[in-house]
């Protein structure tokens, strides 16, 4: 897939000795989410300014670094964190509610791919242990149900059709295509001197 839109799971380096990662249909759904987010940021109305938009696009879609010792390429945690929290959708404040609805629905499901719920430790004490165990079980059950949705090949088309057919959403908000001004942030290099 295209670097900027590839699933986070495929960009993270496997541990040595692990099987190589193979792209699957769910990775393609996640790639669609990243592509839809990028397209919405570039070509629809939202609340980000040009310089802020440039920084957001760079941080979430273009940034990478190479480890000089291992020569492995890594992505920063920004894309993963945006996927987990929905921070970028919230920050963008898309003017069209349909775009926000689609992105939020995708994010709500896809974030579970990367969530980890640690089982409460019994040695932490018995106070409220039952509540913590119940919360953990509920989170595990939600994750299993959500990930099951991703296995349904009709889930994404059904989601998109539901939004497009939603009479309460005016898709005309973004009927006229626009290209948001994109200002690439200047990289400031500082040299430090010893005094």
mmCIF file of C-alpha atoms in Angstrom:
data_model
loop_
_atom_site.group_PDB
_atom_site.id
_atom_site.type_symbol
_atom_site.label_atom_id
_atom_site.label_comp_id
_atom_site.label_asym_id
_atom_site.label_seq_id
_atom_site.Cartn_x
_atom_site.Cartn_y
_atom_site.Cartn_z
ATOM 1 C CA UNK A 1 0.000 0.000 0.000
ATOM 2 C CA UNK A 2 0.870 3.663 -0.187
ATOM 3 C CA UNK A 3 3.121 4.646 2.707
ATOM 4 C CA UNK A 4 0.895 7.480 3.949
ATOM 5 C CA UNK A 5 -2.228 5.311 4.156
ATOM 6 C CA UNK A 6 -0.943 1.875 5.101
ATOM 7 C CA UNK A 7 -2.324 0.291 8.284
ATOM 8 C CA UNK A 8 -0.371 1.104 11.436
ATOM 9 C CA UNK A 9 -0.006 -2.618 12.174
ATOM 10 C CA UNK A 10 1.968 -3.086 8.952
ATOM 11 C CA UNK A 11 4.269 -0.148 9.664
ATOM 12 C CA UNK A 12 5.303 -1.343 13.084
ATOM 13 C CA UNK A 13 8.344 -3.557 13.020
ATOM 14 C CA UNK A 14 7.753 -7.171 14.022
ATOM 15 C CA UNK A 15 9.920 -8.606 16.758
ATOM 16 C CA UNK A 16 12.859 -10.595 15.447
ATOM 17 C CA UNK A 17 11.825 -14.185 14.858
ATOM 18 C CA UNK A 18 8.144 -13.278 14.323
ATOM 19 C CA UNK A 19 6.406 -14.211 11.120
ATOM 20 C CA UNK A 20 6.423 -11.416 8.541
ATOM 21 C CA UNK A 21 3.255 -9.337 8.577
ATOM 22 C CA UNK A 22 0.875 -10.020 5.702
ATOM 23 C CA UNK A 23 -1.664 -7.423 4.640
ATOM 24 C CA UNK A 24 -5.291 -8.515 5.017
ATOM 25 C CA UNK A 25 -8.751 -7.118 4.221
ATOM 26 C CA UNK A 26 -9.039 -5.400 7.629
ATOM 27 C CA UNK A 27 -5.725 -3.635 6.945
ATOM 28 C CA UNK A 28 -7.325 -2.397 3.718
ATOM 29 C CA UNK A 29 -10.312 -1.039 5.681
ATOM 30 C CA UNK A 30 -7.884 0.819 7.937
ATOM 31 C CA UNK A 31 -6.048 2.132 4.878
ATOM 32 C CA UNK A 32 -9.386 3.424 3.589
ATOM 33 C CA UNK A 33 -9.818 5.284 6.901
ATOM 34 C CA UNK A 34 -6.395 6.953 6.568
ATOM 35 C CA UNK A 35 -7.080 7.855 2.930
ATOM 36 C CA UNK A 36 -10.549 9.242 3.768
ATOM 37 C CA UNK A 37 -9.045 11.300 6.599
ATOM 38 C CA UNK A 38 -6.311 12.694 4.338
ATOM 39 C CA UNK A 39 -8.814 13.514 1.556
ATOM 40 C CA UNK A 40 -11.191 15.184 4.016
ATOM 41 C CA UNK A 41 -8.359 17.274 5.437
ATOM 42 C CA UNK A 42 -7.124 18.336 2.002
ATOM 43 C CA UNK A 43 -10.391 18.886 0.133
ATOM 44 C CA UNK A 44 -13.278 19.637 2.523
ATOM 45 C CA UNK A 45 -14.143 22.482 4.863
ATOM 46 C CA UNK A 46 -12.756 22.260 8.382
ATOM 47 C CA UNK A 47 -11.258 24.392 11.116
ATOM 48 C CA UNK A 48 -7.512 23.898 10.575
ATOM 49 C CA UNK A 49 -5.328 26.718 9.242
ATOM 50 C CA UNK A 50 -2.749 26.179 6.490
ATOM 51 C CA UNK A 51 0.290 25.930 8.784
ATOM 52 C CA UNK A 52 -1.562 23.707 11.249
ATOM 53 C CA UNK A 53 -2.861 21.515 8.416
ATOM 54 C CA UNK A 54 0.674 21.123 7.059
ATOM 55 C CA UNK A 55 1.957 20.043 10.462
ATOM 56 C CA UNK A 56 -0.954 17.612 11.011
ATOM 57 C CA UNK A 57 -0.524 15.986 7.601
ATOM 58 C CA UNK A 58 3.217 15.648 8.097
ATOM 59 C CA UNK A 59 2.904 14.219 11.617
ATOM 60 C CA UNK A 60 0.124 11.756 10.763
ATOM 61 C CA UNK A 61 0.949 10.678 7.224
ATOM 62 C CA UNK A 62 4.511 11.501 6.157
ATOM 63 C CA UNK A 63 6.818 11.426 9.169
ATOM 64 C CA UNK A 64 9.207 8.511 9.605
ATOM 65 C CA UNK A 65 12.697 7.961 10.875
ATOM 66 C CA UNK A 66 15.400 5.425 10.214
ATOM 67 C CA UNK A 67 17.352 3.832 13.021
ATOM 68 C CA UNK A 68 21.007 4.319 12.015
ATOM 69 C CA UNK A 69 22.109 1.179 13.866
ATOM 70 C CA UNK A 70 19.536 -1.267 12.458
ATOM 71 C CA UNK A 71 18.525 0.605 9.285
ATOM 72 C CA UNK A 72 14.862 -0.107 10.170
ATOM 73 C CA UNK A 73 12.251 2.549 9.405
ATOM 74 C CA UNK A 74 9.802 3.566 12.134
ATOM 75 C CA UNK A 75 6.784 5.824 12.212
ATOM 76 C CA UNK A 76 6.157 8.161 15.131
ATOM 77 C CA UNK A 77 3.317 7.293 17.479
ATOM 78 C CA UNK A 78 1.165 10.176 16.165
ATOM 79 C CA UNK A 79 -0.819 8.058 13.696
ATOM 80 C CA UNK A 80 -1.415 5.310 16.251
ATOM 81 C CA UNK A 81 -2.480 7.839 18.906
ATOM 82 C CA UNK A 82 -4.830 9.588 16.463
ATOM 83 C CA UNK A 83 -6.311 6.204 15.625
ATOM 84 C CA UNK A 84 -6.750 5.327 19.302
ATOM 85 C CA UNK A 85 -8.209 8.638 20.499
ATOM 86 C CA UNK A 86 -9.886 10.274 17.502
ATOM 87 C CA UNK A 87 -7.914 13.402 18.375
ATOM 88 C CA UNK A 88 -7.394 14.396 14.738
ATOM 89 C CA UNK A 89 -11.107 14.144 13.875
ATOM 90 C CA UNK A 90 -11.941 16.287 16.901
ATOM 91 C CA UNK A 91 -9.206 18.812 16.146
ATOM 92 C CA UNK A 92 -10.200 19.201 12.470
ATOM 93 C CA UNK A 93 -13.806 20.182 13.258
ATOM 94 C CA UNK A 94 -15.143 19.149 9.835
ATOM 95 C CA UNK A 95 -18.002 21.400 8.725
ATOM 96 C CA UNK A 96 -19.906 18.536 7.115
ATOM 97 C CA UNK A 97 -21.415 16.241 9.778
ATOM 98 C CA UNK A 98 -21.512 13.309 7.342
ATOM 99 C CA UNK A 99 -17.732 13.343 7.000
ATOM 100 C CA UNK A 100 -17.338 13.478 10.773
ATOM 101 C CA UNK A 101 -19.872 10.662 11.242
ATOM 102 C CA UNK A 102 -18.088 8.356 8.796
ATOM 103 C CA UNK A 103 -14.648 9.074 10.255
ATOM 104 C CA UNK A 104 -15.874 8.654 13.853
ATOM 105 C CA UNK A 105 -17.615 5.359 13.008
ATOM 106 C CA UNK A 106 -14.457 4.023 11.353
ATOM 107 C CA UNK A 107 -12.226 5.229 14.173
ATOM 108 C CA UNK A 108 -14.510 3.730 16.835
ATOM 109 C CA UNK A 109 -14.182 0.284 15.284
ATOM 110 C CA UNK A 110 -10.582 0.393 14.047
ATOM 111 C CA UNK A 111 -9.115 1.701 17.321
ATOM 112 C CA UNK A 112 -9.922 -1.645 18.931
ATOM 113 C CA UNK A 113 -7.261 -3.275 16.749
ATOM 114 C CA UNK A 114 -4.660 -1.485 18.871
ATOM 115 C CA UNK A 115 -6.322 -1.413 22.266
ATOM 116 C CA UNK A 116 -4.960 -3.515 25.082
ATOM 117 C CA UNK A 117 -6.876 -4.053 28.278
ATOM 118 C CA UNK A 118 -4.710 -5.293 31.105
ATOM 119 C CA UNK A 119 -6.370 -7.745 33.432
ATOM 120 C CA UNK A 120 -6.547 -6.374 36.966
ATOM 121 C CA UNK A 121 -3.866 -7.749 39.253
ATOM 122 C CA UNK A 122 -5.309 -9.652 42.206
ATOM 123 C CA UNK A 123 -2.251 -8.751 44.279
ATOM 124 C CA UNK A 124 -3.237 -5.049 44.109
ATOM 125 C CA UNK A 125 -5.740 -5.719 46.866
ATOM 126 C CA UNK A 126 -9.302 -6.848 47.051
ATOM 127 C CA UNK A 127 -10.862 -3.386 47.306
ATOM 128 C CA UNK A 128 -13.013 -2.824 44.198
ATOM 129 C CA UNK A 129 -11.425 -5.877 42.501
ATOM 130 C CA UNK A 130 -14.825 -7.205 41.427
ATOM 131 C CA UNK A 131 -15.642 -3.873 39.753
ATOM 132 C CA UNK A 132 -12.280 -3.756 37.991
ATOM 133 C CA UNK A 133 -12.665 -7.353 36.776
ATOM 134 C CA UNK A 134 -16.183 -6.610 35.507
ATOM 135 C CA UNK A 135 -14.924 -3.525 33.654
ATOM 136 C CA UNK A 136 -12.075 -5.543 32.138
ATOM 137 C CA UNK A 137 -14.426 -8.334 31.020
ATOM 138 C CA UNK A 138 -16.799 -5.779 29.502
ATOM 139 C CA UNK A 139 -13.934 -4.126 27.597
ATOM 140 C CA UNK A 140 -12.735 -7.515 26.328
ATOM 141 C CA UNK A 141 -16.266 -8.401 25.200
ATOM 142 C CA UNK A 142 -16.687 -5.051 23.414
ATOM 143 C CA UNK A 143 -13.364 -5.518 21.653
ATOM 144 C CA UNK A 144 -14.325 -9.021 20.477
ATOM 145 C CA UNK A 145 -17.702 -7.777 19.189
ATOM 146 C CA UNK A 146 -16.155 -4.804 17.418
ATOM 147 C CA UNK A 147 -13.423 -6.866 15.780
ATOM 148 C CA UNK A 148 -16.075 -9.330 14.640
ATOM 149 C CA UNK A 149 -17.777 -6.464 12.761
ATOM 150 C CA UNK A 150 -14.541 -5.856 10.868
ATOM 151 C CA UNK A 151 -14.625 -9.430 9.577
ATOM 152 C CA UNK A 152 -17.960 -8.739 7.847
ATOM 153 C CA UNK A 153 -17.144 -7.674 4.257
ATOM 154 C CA UNK A 154 -20.407 -5.686 4.101
ATOM 155 C CA UNK A 155 -19.755 -3.629 7.236
ATOM 156 C CA UNK A 156 -17.966 -0.753 5.471
ATOM 157 C CA UNK A 157 -20.344 -0.503 2.474
ATOM 158 C CA UNK A 158 -23.302 -0.596 4.876
ATOM 159 C CA UNK A 159 -21.768 2.150 7.019
ATOM 160 C CA UNK A 160 -21.147 4.370 3.996
ATOM 161 C CA UNK A 161 -24.628 3.746 2.542
ATOM 162 C CA UNK A 162 -26.267 4.556 5.882
ATOM 163 C CA UNK A 163 -24.441 7.900 6.022
ATOM 164 C CA UNK A 164 -25.130 8.766 2.392
ATOM 165 C CA UNK A 165 -28.835 7.936 2.813
ATOM 166 C CA UNK A 166 -29.164 9.826 6.115
ATOM 167 C CA UNK A 167 -31.667 12.599 5.324
ATOM 168 C CA UNK A 168 -30.501 14.705 8.273
ATOM 169 C CA UNK A 169 -27.057 15.211 6.700
ATOM 170 C CA UNK A 170 -26.655 17.851 4.031
ATOM 171 C CA UNK A 171 -23.868 16.605 1.819
ATOM 172 C CA UNK A 172 -24.183 19.879 -0.110
ATOM 173 C CA UNK A 173 -22.047 21.473 2.618
ATOM 174 C CA UNK A 174 -19.042 20.245 0.662
ATOM 175 C CA UNK A 175 -20.562 20.129 -2.836
ATOM 176 C CA UNK A 176 -18.006 22.620 -4.123
ATOM 177 C CA UNK A 177 -14.534 21.111 -4.093
ATOM 178 C CA UNK A 178 -11.863 23.161 -2.428
ATOM 179 C CA UNK A 179 -8.174 22.731 -1.945
ATOM 180 C CA UNK A 180 -7.191 23.770 1.536
ATOM 181 C CA UNK A 181 -4.076 25.916 1.649
ATOM 182 C CA UNK A 182 -1.201 23.806 2.791
ATOM 183 C CA UNK A 183 1.820 25.499 4.286
ATOM 184 C CA UNK A 184 4.706 23.148 4.912
ATOM 185 C CA UNK A 185 6.136 23.911 8.327
ATOM 186 C CA UNK A 186 9.670 25.202 8.205
ATOM 187 C CA UNK A 187 12.102 22.984 10.014
ATOM 188 C CA UNK A 188 14.103 25.094 12.401
ATOM 189 C CA UNK A 189 17.562 23.766 13.036
ATOM 190 C CA UNK A 190 19.300 24.969 16.131
ATOM 191 C CA UNK A 191 22.952 24.736 16.957
ATOM 192 C CA UNK A 192 23.916 24.656 20.567
ATOM 193 C CA UNK A 193 27.214 26.018 21.762
ATOM 194 C CA UNK A 194 28.944 25.154 24.953
ATOM 195 C CA UNK A 195 29.531 28.170 27.090
#
